[in-house]
Short mmCIF file of C-alpha atoms (C1' of nucleotides) in Angstrom, two decimals:
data_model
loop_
_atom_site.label_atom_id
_atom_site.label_comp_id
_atom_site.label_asym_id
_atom_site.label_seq_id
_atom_site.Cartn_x
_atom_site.Cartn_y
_atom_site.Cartn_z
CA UNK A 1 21.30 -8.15 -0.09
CA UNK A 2 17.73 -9.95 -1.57
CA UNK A 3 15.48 -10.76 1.25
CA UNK A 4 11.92 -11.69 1.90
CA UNK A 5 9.34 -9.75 2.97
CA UNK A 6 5.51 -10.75 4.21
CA UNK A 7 1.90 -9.47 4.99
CA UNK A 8 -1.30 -11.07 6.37
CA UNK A 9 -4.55 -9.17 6.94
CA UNK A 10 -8.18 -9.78 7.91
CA UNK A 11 -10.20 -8.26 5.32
CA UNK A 12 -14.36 -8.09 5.26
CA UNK A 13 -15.91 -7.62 1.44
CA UNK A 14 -12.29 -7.07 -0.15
CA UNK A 15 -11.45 -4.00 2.43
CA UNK A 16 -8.47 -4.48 5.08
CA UNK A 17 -9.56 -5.06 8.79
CA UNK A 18 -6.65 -5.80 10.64
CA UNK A 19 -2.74 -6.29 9.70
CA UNK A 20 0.18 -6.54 11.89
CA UNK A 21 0.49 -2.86 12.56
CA UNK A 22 -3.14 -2.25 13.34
CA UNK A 23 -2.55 -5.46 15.30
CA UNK A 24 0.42 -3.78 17.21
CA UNK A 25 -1.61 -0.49 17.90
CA UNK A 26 -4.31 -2.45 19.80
CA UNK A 27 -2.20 -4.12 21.90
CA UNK A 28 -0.19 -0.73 22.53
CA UNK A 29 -3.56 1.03 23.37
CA UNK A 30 -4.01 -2.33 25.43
CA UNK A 31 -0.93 -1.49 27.49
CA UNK A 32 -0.35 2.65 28.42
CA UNK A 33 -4.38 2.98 27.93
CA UNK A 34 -4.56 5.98 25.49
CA UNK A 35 -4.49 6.18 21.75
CA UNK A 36 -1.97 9.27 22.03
CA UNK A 37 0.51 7.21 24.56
CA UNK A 38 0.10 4.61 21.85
CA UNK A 39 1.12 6.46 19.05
CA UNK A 40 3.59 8.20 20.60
CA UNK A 41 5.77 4.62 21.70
CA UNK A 42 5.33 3.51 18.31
CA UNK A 43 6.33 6.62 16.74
CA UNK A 44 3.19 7.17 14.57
CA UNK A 45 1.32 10.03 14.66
CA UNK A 46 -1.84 10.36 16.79
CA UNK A 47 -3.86 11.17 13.37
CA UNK A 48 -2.93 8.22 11.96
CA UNK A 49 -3.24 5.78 14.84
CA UNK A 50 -7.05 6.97 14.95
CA UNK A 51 -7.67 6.99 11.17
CA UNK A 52 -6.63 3.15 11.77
CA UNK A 53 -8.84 2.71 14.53
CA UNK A 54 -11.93 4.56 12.63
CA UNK A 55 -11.07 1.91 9.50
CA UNK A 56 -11.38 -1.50 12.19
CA UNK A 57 -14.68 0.17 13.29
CA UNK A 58 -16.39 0.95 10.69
CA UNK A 59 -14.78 -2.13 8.69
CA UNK A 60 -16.32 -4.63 11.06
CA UNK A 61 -19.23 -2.93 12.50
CA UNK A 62 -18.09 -3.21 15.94
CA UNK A 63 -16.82 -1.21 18.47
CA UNK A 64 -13.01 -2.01 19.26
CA UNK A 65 -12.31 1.08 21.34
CA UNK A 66 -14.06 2.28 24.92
CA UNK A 67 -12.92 6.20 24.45
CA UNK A 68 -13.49 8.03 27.95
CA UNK A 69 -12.77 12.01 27.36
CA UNK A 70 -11.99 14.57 30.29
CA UNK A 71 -10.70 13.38 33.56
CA UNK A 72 -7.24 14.49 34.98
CA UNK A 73 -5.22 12.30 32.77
CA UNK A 74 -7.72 13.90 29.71
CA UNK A 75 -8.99 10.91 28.66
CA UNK A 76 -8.44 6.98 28.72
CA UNK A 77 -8.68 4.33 26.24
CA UNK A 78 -8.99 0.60 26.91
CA UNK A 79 -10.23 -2.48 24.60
CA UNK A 80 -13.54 -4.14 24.17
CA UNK A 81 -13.57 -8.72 23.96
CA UNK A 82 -14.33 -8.23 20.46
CA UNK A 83 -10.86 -6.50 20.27
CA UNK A 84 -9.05 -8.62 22.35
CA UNK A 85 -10.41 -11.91 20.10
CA UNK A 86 -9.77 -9.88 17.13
CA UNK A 87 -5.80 -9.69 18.33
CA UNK A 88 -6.01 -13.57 19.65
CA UNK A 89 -7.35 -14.81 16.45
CA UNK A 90 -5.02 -12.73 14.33
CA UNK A 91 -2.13 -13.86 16.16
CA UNK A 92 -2.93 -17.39 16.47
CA UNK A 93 -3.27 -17.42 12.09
CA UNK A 94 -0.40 -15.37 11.72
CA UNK A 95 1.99 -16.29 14.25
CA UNK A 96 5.42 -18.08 13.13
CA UNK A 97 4.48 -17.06 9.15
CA UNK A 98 7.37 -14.73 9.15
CA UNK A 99 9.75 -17.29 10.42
CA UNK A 100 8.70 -19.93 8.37
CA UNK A 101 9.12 -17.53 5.02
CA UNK A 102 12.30 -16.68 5.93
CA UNK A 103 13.25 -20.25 6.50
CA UNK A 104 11.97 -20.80 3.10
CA UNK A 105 13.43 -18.02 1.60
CA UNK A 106 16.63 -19.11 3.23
CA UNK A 107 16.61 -22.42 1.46
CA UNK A 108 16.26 -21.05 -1.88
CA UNK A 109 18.57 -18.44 -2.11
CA UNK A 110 21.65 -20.15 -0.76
CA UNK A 111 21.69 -22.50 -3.63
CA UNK A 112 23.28 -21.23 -7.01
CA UNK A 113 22.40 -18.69 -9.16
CA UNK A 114 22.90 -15.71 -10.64
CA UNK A 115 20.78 -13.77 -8.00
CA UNK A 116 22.42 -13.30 -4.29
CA UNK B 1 -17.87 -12.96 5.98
CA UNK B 2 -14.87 -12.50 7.15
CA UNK B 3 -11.60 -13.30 5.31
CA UNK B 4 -7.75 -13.47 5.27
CA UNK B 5 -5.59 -12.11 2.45
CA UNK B 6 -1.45 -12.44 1.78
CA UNK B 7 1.37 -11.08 -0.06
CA UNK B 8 4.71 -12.18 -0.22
CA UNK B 9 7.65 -10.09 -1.75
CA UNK B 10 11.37 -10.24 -2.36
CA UNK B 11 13.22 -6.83 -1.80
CA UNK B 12 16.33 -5.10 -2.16
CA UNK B 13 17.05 -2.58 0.39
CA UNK B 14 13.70 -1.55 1.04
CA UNK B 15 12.57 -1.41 -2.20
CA UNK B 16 9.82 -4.15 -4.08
CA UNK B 17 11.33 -6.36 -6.11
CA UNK B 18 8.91 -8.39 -6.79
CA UNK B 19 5.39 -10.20 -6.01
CA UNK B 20 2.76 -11.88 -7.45
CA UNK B 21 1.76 -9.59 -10.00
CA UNK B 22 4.94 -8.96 -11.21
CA UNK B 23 5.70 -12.38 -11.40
CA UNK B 24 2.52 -13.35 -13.29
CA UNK B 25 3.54 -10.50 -15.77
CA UNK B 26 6.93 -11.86 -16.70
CA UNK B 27 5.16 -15.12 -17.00
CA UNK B 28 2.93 -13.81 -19.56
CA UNK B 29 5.59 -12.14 -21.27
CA UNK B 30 7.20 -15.31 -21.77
CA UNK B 31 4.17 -17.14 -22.81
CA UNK B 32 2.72 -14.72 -25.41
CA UNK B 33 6.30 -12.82 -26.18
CA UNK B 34 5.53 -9.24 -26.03
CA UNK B 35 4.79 -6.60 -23.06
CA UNK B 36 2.22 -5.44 -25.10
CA UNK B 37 0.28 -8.34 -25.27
CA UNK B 38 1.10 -9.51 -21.92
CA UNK B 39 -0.70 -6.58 -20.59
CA UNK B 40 -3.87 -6.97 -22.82
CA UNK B 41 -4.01 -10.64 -21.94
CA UNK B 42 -3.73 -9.50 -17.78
CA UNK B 43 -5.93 -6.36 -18.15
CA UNK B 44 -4.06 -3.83 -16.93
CA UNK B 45 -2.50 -1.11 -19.32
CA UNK B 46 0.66 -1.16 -21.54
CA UNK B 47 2.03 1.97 -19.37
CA UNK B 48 1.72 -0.16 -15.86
CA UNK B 49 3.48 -3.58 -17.11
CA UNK B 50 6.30 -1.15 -18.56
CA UNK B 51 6.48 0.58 -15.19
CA UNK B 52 6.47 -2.73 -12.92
CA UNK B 53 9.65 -3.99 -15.41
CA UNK B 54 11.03 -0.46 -15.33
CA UNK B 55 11.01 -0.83 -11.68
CA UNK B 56 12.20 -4.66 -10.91
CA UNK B 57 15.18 -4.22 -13.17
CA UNK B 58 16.34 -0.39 -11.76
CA UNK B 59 16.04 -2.93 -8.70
CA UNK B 60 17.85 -5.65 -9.35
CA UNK B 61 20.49 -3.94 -11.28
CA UNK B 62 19.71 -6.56 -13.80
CA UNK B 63 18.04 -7.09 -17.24
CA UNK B 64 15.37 -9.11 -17.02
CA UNK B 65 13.42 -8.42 -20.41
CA UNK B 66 15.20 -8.77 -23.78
CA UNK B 67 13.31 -5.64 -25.62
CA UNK B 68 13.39 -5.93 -29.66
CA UNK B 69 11.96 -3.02 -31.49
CA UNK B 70 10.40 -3.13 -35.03
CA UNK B 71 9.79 -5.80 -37.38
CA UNK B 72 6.90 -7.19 -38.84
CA UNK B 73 5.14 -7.74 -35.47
CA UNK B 74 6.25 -4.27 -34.38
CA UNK B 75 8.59 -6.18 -31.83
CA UNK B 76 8.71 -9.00 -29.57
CA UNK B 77 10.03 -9.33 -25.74
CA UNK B 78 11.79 -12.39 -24.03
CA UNK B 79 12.85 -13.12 -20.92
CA UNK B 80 16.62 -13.30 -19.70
CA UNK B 81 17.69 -16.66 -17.62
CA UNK B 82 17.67 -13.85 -14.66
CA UNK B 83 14.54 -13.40 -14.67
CA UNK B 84 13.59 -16.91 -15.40
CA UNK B 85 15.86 -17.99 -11.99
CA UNK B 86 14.08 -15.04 -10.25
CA UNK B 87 10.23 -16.65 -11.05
CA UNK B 88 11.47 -20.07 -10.26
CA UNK B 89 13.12 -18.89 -6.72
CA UNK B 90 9.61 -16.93 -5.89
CA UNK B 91 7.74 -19.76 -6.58
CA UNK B 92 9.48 -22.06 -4.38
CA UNK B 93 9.08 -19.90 -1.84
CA UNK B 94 5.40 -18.54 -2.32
CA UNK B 95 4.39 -21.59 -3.10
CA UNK B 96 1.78 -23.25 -1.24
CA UNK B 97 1.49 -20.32 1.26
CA UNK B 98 -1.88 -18.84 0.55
CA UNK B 99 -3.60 -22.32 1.00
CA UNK B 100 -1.55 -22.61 4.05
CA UNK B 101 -2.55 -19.73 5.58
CA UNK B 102 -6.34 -20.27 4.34
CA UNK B 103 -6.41 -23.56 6.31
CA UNK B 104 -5.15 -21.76 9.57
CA UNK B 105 -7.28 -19.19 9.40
CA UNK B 106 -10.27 -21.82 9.12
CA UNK B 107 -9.53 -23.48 11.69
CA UNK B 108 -9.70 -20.34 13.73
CA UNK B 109 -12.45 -18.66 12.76
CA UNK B 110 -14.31 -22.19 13.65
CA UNK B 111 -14.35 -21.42 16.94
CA UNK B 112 -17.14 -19.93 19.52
CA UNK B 113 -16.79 -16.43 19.53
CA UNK B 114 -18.26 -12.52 18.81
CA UNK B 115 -16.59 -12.34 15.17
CA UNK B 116 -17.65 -14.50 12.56
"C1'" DA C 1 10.59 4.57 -48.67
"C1'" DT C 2 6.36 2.96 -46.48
"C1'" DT C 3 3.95 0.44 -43.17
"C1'" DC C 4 3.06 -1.77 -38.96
"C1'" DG C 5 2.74 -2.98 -34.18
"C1'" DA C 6 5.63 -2.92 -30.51
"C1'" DT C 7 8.68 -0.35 -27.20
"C1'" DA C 8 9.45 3.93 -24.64
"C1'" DT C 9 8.21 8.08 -22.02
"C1'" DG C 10 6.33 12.67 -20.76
"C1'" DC C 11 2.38 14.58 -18.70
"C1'" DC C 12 -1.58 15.07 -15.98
"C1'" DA C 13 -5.75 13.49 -13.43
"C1'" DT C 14 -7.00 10.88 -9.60
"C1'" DA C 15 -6.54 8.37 -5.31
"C1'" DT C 16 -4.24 7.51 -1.15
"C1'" DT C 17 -1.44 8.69 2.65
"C1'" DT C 18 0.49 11.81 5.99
"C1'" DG C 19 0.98 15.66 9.02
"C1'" DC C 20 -0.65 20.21 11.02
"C1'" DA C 21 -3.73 22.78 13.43
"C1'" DT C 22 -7.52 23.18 16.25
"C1'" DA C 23 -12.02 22.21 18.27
"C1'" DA C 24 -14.56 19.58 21.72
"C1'" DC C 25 -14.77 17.13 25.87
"C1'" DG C 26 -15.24 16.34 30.85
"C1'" DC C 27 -13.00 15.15 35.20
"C1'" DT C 28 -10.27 17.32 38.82
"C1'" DC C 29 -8.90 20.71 41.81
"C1'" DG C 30 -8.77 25.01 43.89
"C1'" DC D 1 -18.41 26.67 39.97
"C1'" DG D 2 -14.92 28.13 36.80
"C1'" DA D 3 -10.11 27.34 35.15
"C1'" DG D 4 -6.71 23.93 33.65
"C1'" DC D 5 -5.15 19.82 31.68
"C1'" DG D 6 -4.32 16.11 28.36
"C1'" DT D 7 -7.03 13.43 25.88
"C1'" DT D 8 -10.31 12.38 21.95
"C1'" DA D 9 -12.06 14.02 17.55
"C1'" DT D 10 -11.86 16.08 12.89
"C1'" DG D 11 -11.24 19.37 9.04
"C1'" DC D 12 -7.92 20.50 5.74
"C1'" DA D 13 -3.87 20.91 3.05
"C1'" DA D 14 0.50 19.06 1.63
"C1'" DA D 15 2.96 15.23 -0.01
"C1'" DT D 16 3.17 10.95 -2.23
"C1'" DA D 17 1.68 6.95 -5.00
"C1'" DT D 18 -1.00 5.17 -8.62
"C1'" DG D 19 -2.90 4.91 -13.19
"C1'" DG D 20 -4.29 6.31 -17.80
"C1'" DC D 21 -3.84 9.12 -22.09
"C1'" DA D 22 -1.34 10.63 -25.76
"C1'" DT D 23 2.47 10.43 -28.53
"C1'" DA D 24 7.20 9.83 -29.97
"C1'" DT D 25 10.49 6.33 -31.35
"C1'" DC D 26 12.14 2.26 -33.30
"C1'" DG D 27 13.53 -1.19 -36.94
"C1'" DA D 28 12.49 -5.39 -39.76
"C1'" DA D 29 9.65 -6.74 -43.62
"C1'" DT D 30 7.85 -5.61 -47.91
#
DNA sequence: ATTCGATATGCCATATTTGCATAACGCTCG
DNA sequence: CGAGCGTTATGCAAATATGGCATATCGAAT
């Protein structure tokens, strides 16, 4: 019934740069190379998925995002490095947490109590 | 520059239960034995501790504040062994975890790289 | 009965998030 | 060279979450 639940972010001067889903929209935009094809797999809206991307931006003074407009397709997105090292890095500090909580967690809450 | 940042939360079915603030709150309630002055000593207002207890215990389906009205003091507040087991159990499992994750992440953000 | 400081709660202002609608863009193809 | 297409880009309003102010309520001590 109880369970555990977790968050990690990068943040610069106390405001958020990247979290998991931020994290997850990258490497969706990474993969079907649009911000709308992103959004749409992960069932976000388009608003919102470039709202996020606007935030990393503007948050780390860097662009994240290669935007190409027009073409047949309409337009293409693809990552910069500085995107790509963003994920790595985040990934590489957050990686396992999750698991390791709920191993924690785990531990705790199977011994007695009055809380199940 | 750059920083990392954590939270770590029990739930119920979606819902908050409870995380760090909270459990610093009922920490102070037990220490200084009122909501009211629990909320002075934290800085944040009468109205939000009430709320955050409000919620935890609509959560849990459990009392976790013994409320007395009236008296000399005006009243006093306690905490039930529920909520003590519930403060102990997040510990255990927060515990540590920020300083974990604060190593990791220096250990990354070491390396060569465009984001510093 | 009066007093006191705490608990309890309604109400509203503000901030944040979310979704809708639409403009702007530019490559492609006829 | 103009129309069409699906994307990027953005204003705006609705919905939701957050937080503070004001005030009612309570009950033991005196």
């Amino acid at each position: 019934m109880i369970g555990v639940r977790s968050k990690i972010w990068f943040a610069i001067r106390g405001s958020p740069l990247i979290g998991q889903g931020r994290r997850d929209l990258l490497v969706y935009i990474d993969r079907f190379g649009s911000i709308s094809a992103a959004s749409r797999e992960m069932g976000i809206s388009y608003r919102k998925a470039w709202s996020s991307i606007q935030a990393m931006e503007e948050c780390l003074g860097k662009k994240l995002i290669v935007r190409r407009r027009g073409g047949r397709d309409g337009g293409t997105a693809s990552l910069t490095d500085v995107a790509k090292e963003l994920i790595a890095k985040y990934d590489r500090v957050a990686g396992g947490l999750s698991e390791l909580i709920d191993h924690r967690f785990e531990e705790v809450v199977k011994e007695q109590g009055k809380i199940h």
